[in-house]
Coordinates of C-alpha atoms in Angstrom, one line a residue:
M1 CA -7.6 -20.3 -18.2
A2 CA -8.6 -16.6 -19.3
I3 CA -10.5 -14.0 -17.9
K4 CA -13.9 -13.6 -19.7
G5 CA -15.4 -9.9 -20.2
N6 CA -12.4 -8.2 -19.0
P7 CA -13.2 -4.4 -19.5
G8 CA -9.2 -3.6 -19.7
D9 CA -8.5 -0.1 -20.7
N10 CA -12.2 0.8 -22.1
R11 CA -13.5 1.1 -18.6
S12 CA -12.5 4.5 -18.4
R13 CA -14.9 5.5 -21.1
G14 CA -18.4 4.9 -22.0
P15 CA -20.0 3.8 -18.7
A16 CA -17.9 6.6 -16.7
S17 CA -20.2 9.2 -17.9
I18 CA -23.2 7.7 -16.4
F19 CA -21.3 8.4 -12.9
I20 CA -21.1 12.2 -13.5
V21 CA -24.8 12.4 -13.7
A22 CA -26.0 9.6 -11.1
G23 CA -26.4 10.2 -7.3
L24 CA -24.1 8.4 -5.0
C25 CA -26.0 5.7 -4.3
C26 CA -26.6 5.0 -7.7
F27 CA -23.0 5.4 -8.3
F28 CA -22.2 2.4 -5.6
Y29 CA -25.0 0.4 -7.3
L30 CA -23.3 1.1 -10.8
I31 CA -20.2 -0.3 -9.7
G32 CA -21.9 -3.3 -8.3
V33 CA -23.8 -4.0 -11.6
W34 CA -20.4 -3.0 -13.8
Q35 CA -18.3 -5.2 -11.7
R36 CA -20.8 -8.1 -11.7
G37 CA -21.6 -7.9 -15.4
G38 CA -18.3 -6.7 -17.0
F39 CA -19.1 -3.8 -18.7
T40 CA -17.2 -3.0 -22.1
K41 CA -17.3 0.0 -24.2
G42 CA -20.7 -0.4 -26.5
D43 CA -22.2 -2.9 -23.8
S44 CA -26.1 -2.8 -24.2
K45 CA -26.3 -2.8 -20.5
A46 CA -25.3 0.9 -20.6
L47 CA -28.3 2.1 -21.3
Q48 CA -30.3 0.0 -18.7
I49 CA -27.9 1.5 -16.3
T50 CA -28.2 5.0 -17.6
K51 CA -32.1 4.9 -17.0
R52 CA -31.4 3.6 -13.3
A53 CA -29.0 6.3 -12.9
E54 CA -31.8 9.3 -13.8
D55 CA -34.3 7.6 -11.6
C56 CA -32.3 7.5 -8.6
S57 CA -33.1 10.3 -6.1
I58 CA -32.2 8.9 -2.6
L59 CA -29.5 11.9 -2.0
S60 CA -31.3 14.8 -3.8
N61 CA -32.5 15.9 -0.5
L62 CA -29.1 15.7 1.4
E63 CA -27.0 18.2 -1.0
Y64 CA -25.0 19.6 1.9
E65 CA -23.4 22.4 -0.5
T66 CA -27.0 23.6 -1.7
H67 CA -28.0 24.1 2.0
H68 CA -24.9 25.3 3.7
G69 CA -22.1 26.2 1.4
D70 CA -22.4 29.9 1.8
Q71 CA -21.9 29.5 5.7
H72 CA -18.9 27.5 5.5
G73 CA -17.3 28.4 2.6
L74 CA -17.8 25.0 0.7
V75 CA -19.4 26.1 -2.7
D76 CA -16.3 26.4 -5.1
D77 CA -15.3 29.8 -5.9
P78 CA -14.6 30.2 -9.7
K79 CA -11.7 32.6 -8.9
L80 CA -9.8 29.7 -6.8
K81 CA -8.0 27.2 -9.3
I82 CA -8.3 23.7 -8.3
K83 CA -5.0 22.0 -8.5
Q84 CA -4.8 19.1 -10.9
F85 CA -2.8 16.2 -9.9
E86 CA -0.9 14.4 -12.7
P87 CA -0.4 10.6 -13.1
C88 CA 3.2 9.5 -12.2
G89 CA 5.3 7.4 -14.6
E90 CA 4.5 3.7 -15.5
K91 CA 7.6 3.0 -13.3
Y92 CA 5.7 4.1 -10.0
V93 CA 2.8 1.3 -10.5
D94 CA 4.2 -0.6 -7.6
Y95 CA 5.8 2.0 -5.7
T96 CA 6.1 1.6 -1.9
P97 CA 7.7 5.1 -0.3
C98 CA 9.3 3.8 2.9
H99 CA 10.2 0.5 1.3
D100 CA 11.9 1.8 -1.9
Q101 CA 14.6 -0.7 -3.3
M102 CA 17.1 2.0 -4.3
R103 CA 16.9 3.5 -1.3
A104 CA 16.8 0.9 0.9
M105 CA 20.4 -0.4 -0.1
T106 CA 21.9 3.0 1.3
F107 CA 21.2 1.9 4.5
P108 CA 23.1 -1.2 6.7
I109 CA 22.7 -4.9 5.6
E110 CA 23.0 -6.0 9.3
N111 CA 20.3 -7.1 11.5
M112 CA 17.9 -6.5 8.1
N113 CA 18.1 -2.6 9.0
Y114 CA 18.1 -2.0 5.1
R115 CA 14.8 -3.8 5.0
E116 CA 13.0 -1.5 7.6
R117 CA 10.9 1.6 7.0
H118 CA 13.3 4.6 5.6
C119 CA 10.7 7.2 4.2
P120 CA 11.8 9.8 1.7
P121 CA 12.6 13.0 2.9
E122 CA 10.1 16.0 2.0
E123 CA 11.7 17.3 -1.2
E124 CA 11.6 13.5 -2.4
K125 CA 8.1 12.9 -2.0
L126 CA 6.0 12.6 -5.1
H127 CA 3.2 14.8 -5.9
C128 CA 1.2 12.6 -8.5
L129 CA -1.2 10.0 -8.5
I130 CA 0.2 6.1 -8.7
P131 CA -1.2 4.6 -11.7
A132 CA -2.8 1.2 -11.8
P133 CA -1.1 -1.3 -14.6
K134 CA -2.4 -1.8 -18.2
G135 CA -5.4 -4.3 -17.8
Y136 CA -5.9 -3.9 -14.0
I137 CA -9.5 -5.0 -13.1
T138 CA -11.1 -5.6 -9.7
P139 CA -10.1 -8.6 -7.9
F140 CA -12.6 -11.7 -7.6
P141 CA -14.8 -11.7 -4.5
W142 CA -13.2 -13.7 -1.7
P143 CA -13.4 -16.8 -1.2
K144 CA -12.3 -16.8 -5.1
S145 CA -9.6 -14.3 -4.8
R146 CA -7.8 -16.5 -2.3
D147 CA -6.8 -19.1 -5.1
Y148 CA -7.1 -16.7 -8.2
V149 CA -5.4 -13.1 -9.0
P150 CA -5.8 -11.2 -12.2
Y151 CA -2.2 -11.6 -13.9
A152 CA -2.4 -7.9 -14.9
N153 CA -2.9 -6.8 -11.2
A154 CA 0.7 -8.1 -10.3
P155 CA 2.3 -8.9 -13.1
H156 CA 5.4 -10.7 -11.6
K157 CA 6.7 -14.2 -12.1
S158 CA 9.8 -14.6 -10.2
L159 CA 8.0 -16.8 -7.7
T160 CA 6.4 -18.7 -10.1
V161 CA 9.8 -20.0 -11.2
E162 CA 11.7 -19.6 -8.0
K163 CA 9.2 -21.6 -5.8
A164 CA 7.8 -23.9 -8.6
V165 CA 8.7 -27.0 -7.0
Q166 CA 7.2 -26.1 -3.6
N167 CA 3.5 -25.1 -5.0
W168 CA 3.4 -21.5 -3.8
V169 CA 1.8 -20.0 -6.8
Q170 CA 1.5 -20.8 -10.8
H171 CA 0.7 -18.5 -13.6
E172 CA -2.1 -19.8 -15.9
G173 CA -2.8 -17.6 -18.9
D174 CA -4.5 -14.7 -17.5
L175 CA -4.3 -15.4 -13.8
L176 CA -2.0 -16.5 -11.2
R177 CA -3.1 -19.3 -9.4
F178 CA -2.4 -20.0 -5.6
T179 CA -2.8 -23.8 -4.7
G180 CA -2.6 -23.1 -1.1
G181 CA 1.0 -25.2 -0.7
G182 CA 4.2 -24.1 0.7
T183 CA 7.8 -25.1 1.6
Q184 CA 6.5 -26.6 4.5
F185 CA 3.0 -27.8 3.8
P186 CA 3.2 -29.7 0.6
H187 CA 0.1 -31.7 1.4
G188 CA -1.7 -27.9 1.4
A189 CA -2.5 -25.3 4.0
D190 CA -5.6 -27.0 5.5
A191 CA -3.7 -30.2 6.3
Y192 CA -1.1 -28.0 7.8
I193 CA -3.4 -26.0 9.9
D194 CA -5.3 -29.2 10.8
Q195 CA -2.0 -30.8 12.3
L196 CA -1.7 -27.5 14.2
A197 CA -5.3 -27.2 15.5
S198 CA -4.4 -31.0 17.0
V199 CA -2.8 -29.3 19.4
I200 CA -3.7 -25.6 19.4
P201 CA -7.6 -24.8 20.0
M202 CA -8.6 -23.1 16.7
G203 CA -12.2 -22.9 15.8
N204 CA -13.9 -22.6 19.0
G205 CA -12.9 -18.6 19.2
T206 CA -10.4 -19.4 21.8
V207 CA -7.6 -18.4 19.3
R208 CA -8.3 -15.5 17.0
T209 CA -5.7 -13.3 16.4
A210 CA -2.3 -14.5 14.5
L211 CA 0.9 -13.4 13.6
D212 CA 2.6 -14.7 10.6
T213 CA 6.4 -13.6 10.6
G214 CA 7.8 -13.7 7.0
C215 CA 4.6 -14.8 5.6
G216 CA 5.5 -15.4 2.0
V217 CA 2.4 -15.3 -0.1
A218 CA 0.4 -15.6 3.1
S219 CA -1.3 -19.0 2.3
W220 CA -1.4 -19.7 6.0
G221 CA -3.2 -16.5 6.7
A222 CA -5.6 -17.1 3.9
Y223 CA -6.7 -20.6 4.8
L224 CA -6.9 -19.7 8.6
F225 CA -10.0 -17.8 7.7
K226 CA -11.7 -21.3 7.8
K227 CA -11.1 -21.6 11.6
N228 CA -12.3 -17.7 12.1
V229 CA -8.8 -17.0 13.1
I230 CA -7.6 -13.6 11.5
A231 CA -3.5 -13.2 10.8
M232 CA -1.6 -10.3 10.6
S233 CA 1.0 -11.6 7.9
F234 CA 4.3 -9.5 6.9
A235 CA 7.4 -10.1 5.0
P236 CA 10.1 -7.7 3.8
R237 CA 10.2 -6.7 0.2
D238 CA 13.0 -8.7 -1.1
S239 CA 14.2 -10.3 -3.9
H240 CA 11.3 -12.7 -4.1
E241 CA 9.2 -9.8 -5.3
A242 CA 5.7 -9.1 -4.5
Q243 CA 5.0 -11.8 -2.0
V244 CA 3.0 -9.2 0.5
Q245 CA 1.4 -7.5 -2.7
F246 CA 0.0 -11.1 -3.6
A247 CA -1.1 -11.5 -0.1
L248 CA -3.1 -8.5 -0.4
E249 CA -4.3 -8.9 -4.2
R250 CA -5.7 -12.5 -2.7
G251 CA -7.9 -10.5 -0.2
V252 CA -5.4 -11.3 3.1
P253 CA -4.3 -9.1 5.5
A254 CA -0.5 -8.0 5.1
V255 CA 1.8 -5.7 5.6
I256 CA 5.2 -5.1 4.6
G257 CA 7.8 -5.5 7.3
V258 CA 10.7 -7.1 8.9
L259 CA 12.2 -8.3 12.1
G260 CA 15.0 -6.2 12.0
T261 CA 16.2 -3.3 14.6
I262 CA 12.9 -1.8 15.6
K263 CA 10.2 -2.9 17.5
L264 CA 7.2 -4.2 15.5
P265 CA 4.3 -1.9 15.4
F266 CA 2.1 -4.0 17.7
P267 CA 1.2 -3.6 21.2
A268 CA 2.0 -6.0 24.1
R269 CA 0.1 -9.3 24.8
A270 CA -1.9 -8.8 21.0
F271 CA -1.6 -11.9 19.3
D272 CA -3.1 -15.6 20.4
M273 CA -0.6 -17.0 18.0
A274 CA 2.6 -16.7 16.3
H275 CA 3.9 -18.4 13.4
C276 CA 7.3 -18.7 11.5
S277 CA 7.2 -21.5 8.5
R278 CA 10.8 -21.2 7.0
C279 CA 10.6 -17.6 7.7
L280 CA 14.6 -17.3 7.7
I281 CA 14.6 -15.2 11.0
P282 CA 17.5 -16.1 12.6
W283 CA 16.0 -16.7 16.0
T284 CA 18.8 -17.3 18.0
A285 CA 20.7 -14.1 17.2
N286 CA 21.7 -11.2 19.3
R287 CA 20.6 -13.1 22.5
G288 CA 17.4 -14.3 21.2
L289 CA 16.2 -10.6 20.9
Y290 CA 13.5 -11.4 18.1
M291 CA 12.0 -14.1 20.1
M292 CA 11.8 -11.6 23.1
E293 CA 9.7 -9.4 20.4
V294 CA 7.5 -12.1 19.8
D295 CA 7.1 -12.6 23.2
R296 CA 6.2 -9.0 23.7
V297 CA 3.2 -9.3 21.6
L298 CA 2.0 -12.8 22.2
R299 CA -0.5 -12.9 24.8
P300 CA -0.1 -15.2 28.1
G301 CA -1.5 -18.6 27.3
G302 CA -0.5 -17.7 23.5
Y303 CA 1.2 -20.3 21.0
W304 CA 4.6 -20.0 19.1
I305 CA 4.7 -22.4 16.0
L306 CA 8.2 -22.9 14.2
S307 CA 8.3 -25.2 11.2
G308 CA 11.3 -26.0 9.4
P309 CA 15.1 -25.9 10.2
P310 CA 16.3 -26.6 12.6
I311 CA 13.4 -28.6 13.9
S312 CA 14.0 -32.6 13.9
W313 CA 17.5 -31.6 12.5
Q314 CA 18.5 -35.2 13.1
T315 CA 16.4 -36.4 10.3
N316 CA 16.3 -33.6 8.0
Y317 CA 19.9 -32.0 7.9
K318 CA 21.0 -34.1 4.7
A319 CA 17.7 -33.0 2.6
W320 CA 18.0 -29.4 3.9
Q321 CA 21.8 -29.7 3.1
L322 CA 22.8 -27.9 6.2
P323 CA 25.8 -28.9 8.6
K324 CA 24.1 -30.8 11.5
E325 CA 26.1 -29.4 14.0
E326 CA 24.9 -26.1 13.4
L327 CA 21.5 -27.3 13.5
E328 CA 21.6 -29.4 16.7
E329 CA 23.2 -26.1 18.1
E330 CA 20.5 -23.8 16.8
Q331 CA 17.7 -25.7 18.4
R332 CA 19.7 -26.4 21.6
M333 CA 19.7 -22.4 21.8
I334 CA 15.8 -21.9 20.8
E335 CA 15.0 -24.6 23.5
E336 CA 16.8 -22.6 26.0
I337 CA 15.7 -19.0 25.1
A338 CA 12.2 -20.4 24.9
K339 CA 12.7 -21.7 28.5
L340 CA 14.0 -18.6 29.8
L341 CA 11.0 -16.7 28.3
C342 CA 8.5 -18.8 30.4
W343 CA 7.4 -20.9 27.3
E344 CA 6.3 -24.7 27.6
K345 CA 7.2 -27.2 24.6
K346 CA 3.9 -28.6 23.8
Y347 CA 4.4 -30.6 20.7
E348 CA 7.2 -31.8 18.1
K349 CA 6.5 -33.9 15.2
G350 CA 8.2 -34.0 11.6
E351 CA 9.4 -30.4 11.1
I352 CA 6.9 -28.6 13.4
A353 CA 7.4 -27.7 17.1
I354 CA 4.8 -25.8 19.3
W355 CA 5.5 -23.7 22.5
R356 CA 2.9 -21.9 24.8
K357 CA 3.6 -19.1 26.8
H358 CA 2.6 -19.5 30.5
V359 CA -0.4 -17.7 31.7
N360 CA 1.4 -16.0 34.3
S361 CA 4.5 -15.3 36.0
E362 CA 3.8 -18.0 38.6
Y363 CA 5.0 -20.7 36.5
C364 CA 8.5 -19.3 36.0
S365 CA 9.4 -17.9 39.0
E366 CA 13.2 -18.5 38.1
R367 CA 12.9 -16.2 35.1
D368 CA 13.1 -13.1 36.4
S369 CA 16.2 -13.6 38.3
R370 CA 18.2 -15.0 34.7
V371 CA 16.9 -12.4 32.5
N372 CA 17.1 -8.6 32.0
L373 CA 13.4 -7.4 32.2
C374 CA 12.0 -4.4 30.5
D375 CA 10.1 -1.6 31.5
L376 CA 6.6 -2.7 31.4
S377 CA 5.5 0.8 30.9
N378 CA 7.1 1.3 27.4
S379 CA 6.1 -1.9 26.0
E380 CA 3.5 -0.2 23.8
N381 CA 6.1 2.7 22.9
V382 CA 7.0 1.2 19.7
W383 CA 7.2 3.5 16.7
Y384 CA 10.7 3.5 15.5
K385 CA 12.0 2.4 18.9
K386 CA 14.9 0.0 19.0
M387 CA 14.4 -3.4 20.0
E388 CA 15.9 -4.2 23.5
A389 CA 17.4 -7.6 24.6
C390 CA 15.0 -7.7 27.5
V391 CA 11.9 -9.6 28.4
T392 CA 8.7 -8.0 28.8
P393 CA 7.5 -8.9 32.2
Y394 CA 3.6 -10.4 33.0
P395 CA 1.2 -8.0 34.3
E396 CA 0.8 -8.7 38.0
T397 CA -1.7 -11.4 39.2
I398 CA -3.4 -12.6 42.7
N399 CA -2.8 -16.5 42.2
S400 CA -1.7 -19.1 39.9
E401 CA -4.8 -19.5 37.9
Q402 CA -5.5 -16.1 36.8
V403 CA -4.3 -15.2 33.6
S404 CA -1.8 -12.2 33.3
G405 CA -3.5 -9.2 31.8
G406 CA -7.2 -10.8 31.9
E407 CA -8.9 -13.6 30.4
L408 CA -10.4 -12.9 27.1
K409 CA -13.9 -14.3 26.2
P410 CA -14.1 -16.5 23.0
F411 CA -14.6 -15.0 19.5
P412 CA -16.9 -13.5 18.4
E413 CA -18.3 -12.9 21.8
R414 CA -15.2 -10.7 22.8
L415 CA -16.0 -8.4 20.1
N416 CA -18.3 -6.5 22.1
A417 CA -17.5 -8.0 25.7
I418 CA -15.5 -5.1 27.9
P419 CA -11.7 -5.5 27.2
P420 CA -9.9 -6.4 30.1
R421 CA -7.5 -3.4 29.6
I422 CA -10.8 -1.2 30.2
V423 CA -12.3 -3.1 33.2
S424 CA -9.0 -2.6 35.1
G425 CA -8.8 0.9 34.3
S426 CA -5.5 0.6 32.6
L427 CA -6.7 2.5 29.6
T428 CA -6.7 6.3 31.1
G429 CA -10.1 8.2 30.1
V430 CA -12.0 5.3 28.7
S431 CA -14.5 3.7 31.2
V432 CA -17.1 0.8 30.7
E433 CA -19.8 3.1 30.1
S434 CA -17.8 5.2 27.5
F435 CA -17.0 1.7 25.7
Q436 CA -20.5 1.0 25.4
E437 CA -21.5 4.2 24.3
D438 CA -18.7 4.0 21.6
N439 CA -20.0 0.8 20.4
K440 CA -23.6 2.0 20.2
S441 CA -22.5 5.4 18.3
W442 CA -20.9 3.6 15.7
K443 CA -23.7 1.1 15.1
K444 CA -25.7 4.0 14.2
H445 CA -23.1 5.4 12.3
M446 CA -22.9 2.5 10.2
K447 CA -26.7 2.2 9.7
A448 CA -26.2 5.6 8.0
Y449 CA -23.5 4.6 6.0
K450 CA -25.2 1.7 4.6
R451 CA -28.4 3.6 3.7
V452 CA -26.1 5.7 1.3
N453 CA -23.6 3.0 0.4
K454 CA -25.8 -0.2 -0.5
L455 CA -22.4 -2.2 -1.5
L456 CA -21.6 -2.3 2.3
D457 CA -23.2 -5.6 3.1
T458 CA -22.1 -7.3 -0.2
R459 CA -18.7 -8.9 -1.1
R460 CA -17.7 -5.9 -2.8
Y461 CA -15.4 -4.6 -0.2
R462 CA -12.7 -7.5 1.2
S463 CA -10.0 -5.3 2.2
I464 CA -11.0 -2.2 4.6
L465 CA -8.6 0.3 6.3
D466 CA -9.8 2.5 9.3
M467 CA -7.2 5.2 9.2
N468 CA -8.1 6.6 13.0
A469 CA -9.5 3.3 14.5
G470 CA -10.1 4.7 18.2
L471 CA -11.6 1.5 20.3
G472 CA -12.5 -0.4 16.9
S473 CA -16.2 0.2 17.2
F474 CA -16.3 0.7 13.4
A475 CA -14.9 -2.3 12.8
A476 CA -16.9 -4.3 15.2
A477 CA -20.0 -2.7 13.9
L478 CA -19.0 -3.9 10.3
E479 CA -17.8 -7.5 11.4
S480 CA -18.4 -10.2 8.7
S481 CA -17.0 -13.2 7.2
K482 CA -16.8 -11.2 3.9
L483 CA -14.1 -8.8 4.8
W484 CA -11.6 -7.7 7.3
V485 CA -10.4 -4.4 8.7
M486 CA -6.8 -2.9 9.4
N487 CA -7.1 -0.6 12.1
V488 CA -4.5 2.1 12.8
V489 CA -3.9 4.0 15.6
P490 CA -2.1 6.9 14.9
T491 CA 1.1 7.5 17.1
I492 CA -0.2 11.0 17.6
A493 CA -3.7 9.7 18.9
E494 CA -4.9 11.3 22.0
R495 CA -5.3 7.7 23.5
D496 CA -3.3 4.5 22.6
T497 CA -6.3 2.0 22.0
L498 CA -4.5 -0.6 19.7
A499 CA -4.4 -3.1 22.6
V500 CA -8.3 -2.8 23.3
I501 CA -8.8 -3.4 19.6
Y502 CA -6.8 -6.6 19.8
D503 CA -8.3 -7.6 22.7
R504 CA -11.8 -7.5 20.8
G505 CA -10.4 -10.1 18.3
L506 CA -9.6 -7.5 15.7
I507 CA -6.3 -6.6 14.2
G508 CA -4.4 -3.2 13.6
I509 CA -1.2 -1.3 13.7
Y510 CA 0.5 1.8 14.7
H511 CA 1.1 4.2 12.1
D512 CA 2.0 8.0 11.6
W513 CA -0.3 9.4 8.8
C514 CA 2.5 12.0 7.8
E515 CA 4.3 8.9 6.4
A516 CA 3.4 6.3 3.7
F517 CA 1.8 3.3 5.0
S518 CA 4.0 0.1 4.8
T519 CA 1.9 -1.3 2.1
Y520 CA 1.6 -1.7 -1.8
P521 CA -0.5 0.3 -4.3
R522 CA -4.3 -0.3 -4.6
T523 CA -4.3 -2.7 -1.2
Y524 CA -7.9 -1.5 0.0
D525 CA -11.2 -1.6 -1.4
F526 CA -12.7 0.8 1.3
I527 CA -11.0 3.6 3.5
H528 CA -12.6 5.2 6.4
A529 CA -11.2 8.4 7.5
N530 CA -12.8 9.6 10.9
G531 CA -11.5 13.2 12.2
I532 CA -8.0 12.1 10.4
F533 CA -7.6 15.6 9.0
S534 CA -8.7 17.3 12.0
L535 CA -6.0 15.1 13.9
Y536 CA -3.3 16.0 11.7
K537 CA -3.9 19.7 11.2
D538 CA -0.8 21.6 11.6
K539 CA 1.2 18.5 11.5
C540 CA 1.6 17.7 8.0
K541 CA -0.1 18.6 4.3
S542 CA -3.9 17.2 3.8
E543 CA -2.6 16.9 0.4
D544 CA 0.1 14.4 1.4
I545 CA -2.2 12.3 3.5
L546 CA -5.0 12.5 0.4
L547 CA -2.1 11.4 -2.1
E548 CA -1.4 8.6 0.1
M549 CA -4.9 7.4 0.0
D550 CA -5.0 7.6 -3.4
R551 CA -2.0 5.3 -3.6
I552 CA -3.3 2.8 -1.4
L553 CA -6.8 3.0 -2.5
R554 CA -8.0 0.5 -5.5
P555 CA -9.4 2.0 -8.6
E556 CA -13.1 2.3 -8.1
G557 CA -12.7 2.2 -4.3
T558 CA -14.5 3.9 -1.8
V559 CA -13.6 6.5 0.9
I560 CA -16.0 7.9 3.6
F561 CA -14.3 10.8 5.3
R562 CA -15.9 12.3 8.7
D563 CA -15.1 15.3 10.0
D564 CA -15.8 19.0 10.6
A565 CA -17.5 21.0 7.7
D566 CA -14.8 23.4 7.0
I567 CA -12.2 20.8 7.0
L568 CA -14.1 18.2 4.6
G569 CA -14.6 21.4 2.6
Q570 CA -10.9 21.5 2.0
V571 CA -10.5 17.9 1.4
K572 CA -13.3 18.0 -1.2
R573 CA -11.4 20.8 -3.2
I574 CA -8.2 18.8 -3.2
V575 CA -9.6 15.4 -4.2
S576 CA -11.5 17.0 -7.0
G577 CA -8.2 17.2 -8.7
M578 CA -7.6 13.7 -8.0
R579 CA -10.1 11.6 -10.3
W580 CA -12.4 11.1 -7.6
K581 CA -16.3 11.8 -7.6
T582 CA -17.4 13.2 -4.1
K583 CA -20.8 13.8 -2.4
M584 CA -21.3 15.7 1.1
V585 CA -24.3 14.7 3.3
D586 CA -25.4 15.8 6.6
H587 CA -24.5 13.9 10.2
E588 CA -27.2 11.6 10.6
D589 CA -28.4 13.8 13.4
G590 CA -29.4 16.5 11.3
P591 CA -28.0 19.7 9.5
L592 CA -27.2 21.5 12.5
I593 CA -24.5 19.0 13.6
S594 CA -21.0 20.7 12.5
K595 CA -19.5 17.2 11.7
K596 CA -20.7 16.4 8.1
V597 CA -19.7 13.0 6.1
L598 CA -18.1 13.2 2.5
F599 CA -18.4 10.0 0.6
A600 CA -16.0 9.6 -2.4
V601 CA -15.2 7.0 -5.1
K602 CA -11.8 6.7 -6.9
R603 CA -12.2 6.7 -10.7
Y604 CA -11.3 3.7 -12.7
W605 CA -8.0 4.5 -14.9
V606 CA -4.6 2.8 -15.8
V607 CA -1.3 3.9 -16.8
G608 CA -1.2 5.7 -20.2
D609 CA -4.9 6.8 -20.0
N610 CA -5.9 10.4 -20.7
N611 CA -3.5 12.5 -18.4
S612 CA -6.6 14.9 -17.3
T613 CA -7.5 14.3 -14.0
I614 CA -10.8 16.5 -14.9
L615 CA -14.2 14.4 -14.7
R616 CA -15.6 14.7 -18.2

């Protein structure tokens, strides 16, 4: 099956000149038409679109530089030379700075330490632009992207060979086709999920957030969207190249990660469900350390699914070609650790077993005397913190019926309901009133964004990153089945709000933006950067943060910066040397507000294009 109308390398010429003269609203419009129509050099549509561009004037009265440049120094001084960033070499098209293969091999193999984050020191950081591979095109809109990925976007064949009999992915001409199969679901992900749903209440909003450990190409997470369940999937960057990259190209939330020696970058009691399908994690190693870490991030009342070895070893050990004695001992130990964790086994059939974590400690009074309990106050202090062989205690309850930590409403009602952690007052500085006001403000901001960027309500943007998510109200205001938002809470943020984001039925992760994100290049269609440069002022270089944003943003991807005017002036100067088109506009409350909004679009270019970063 061939891709028709692939613009290929021609996309960096011809219609690109239209963008320079168009208003940004037209810029977004052009991208939408371009992607639907598939512009090629000399396309007759170009004349029609040029005419549309000339007629656009929505932003003509919002030229912030014209009215305020002299006050804030935003008008470019011709004496100040703008730094031009050159493209990196072709070998860097899939560069993941903190998961670089060569650097990884210098770290200990024990407990998967070498697969964890190991970021380059300052002197080894790249200061160039990561190119897209030749022939790169915009991914198909969801849900087609779930099943088809342009081969040029992730030209890797190893999984099509190594997992050929397991029906993961097939290479068909210009496409990679993901059939929805997997090692543990030979009848397809839908059938597998339906079997789980016979035990776990999916589809009614009770189970909303899921964690997929060792996710492969994330077909489980991809098909869970049908149940209105959103999964955070992760897998290491290992010998099965491009697993997480494939997941992201398909439009499925995923990060590069591993259960190794440090804690997962998620808060306590985040997920309604956790899943391992032949994820090759040694669950019984280190006195059950990894099961204890899953327990930390699993909500009271949440479910843990384990499929594959050693479940039902009695009937499968020959097919698995594994010693039955080892499998028997492994399952016995898993059952024992699960009991210590206060998980009740609910189901075992075939190669699938499901446990449910009790809703409070009343059901496991013996546990506390048999395990080492963690310090509950440190349950969310996880960034680069070593895993501990201890069990995270339940928050206190007043009776055996109460859900520890607070009961959540079903999704989507829980999206705008007051999160239990705010009701209880456990999040210092955030009241019920301030939460509601935050929600109201971001709905207002979103309306203003959509007036400028008409594509926000379309299928143009599937994967969205909020770099400074706060209470998650940006994602809540944008909530749609067409997209998902990765909500990042910076490790230096004034308040740790990630648990509240999960309470709302959203997903997210902790991160320090002085380092590279745990993802492949060209991951996100849209990035929202609210106050991020004010937050990191004097912490690390704005240039480094912007280069990382460029790495993880798709060609023709969009960024919205929201920050103080003087800071955005500096940002605008840097990105003008990065092949980005920008437009500054006033705050929606008027020109007297010091905060402004900078819209940007990353220009399309691929490896081998003209090395100049100057827009022509």
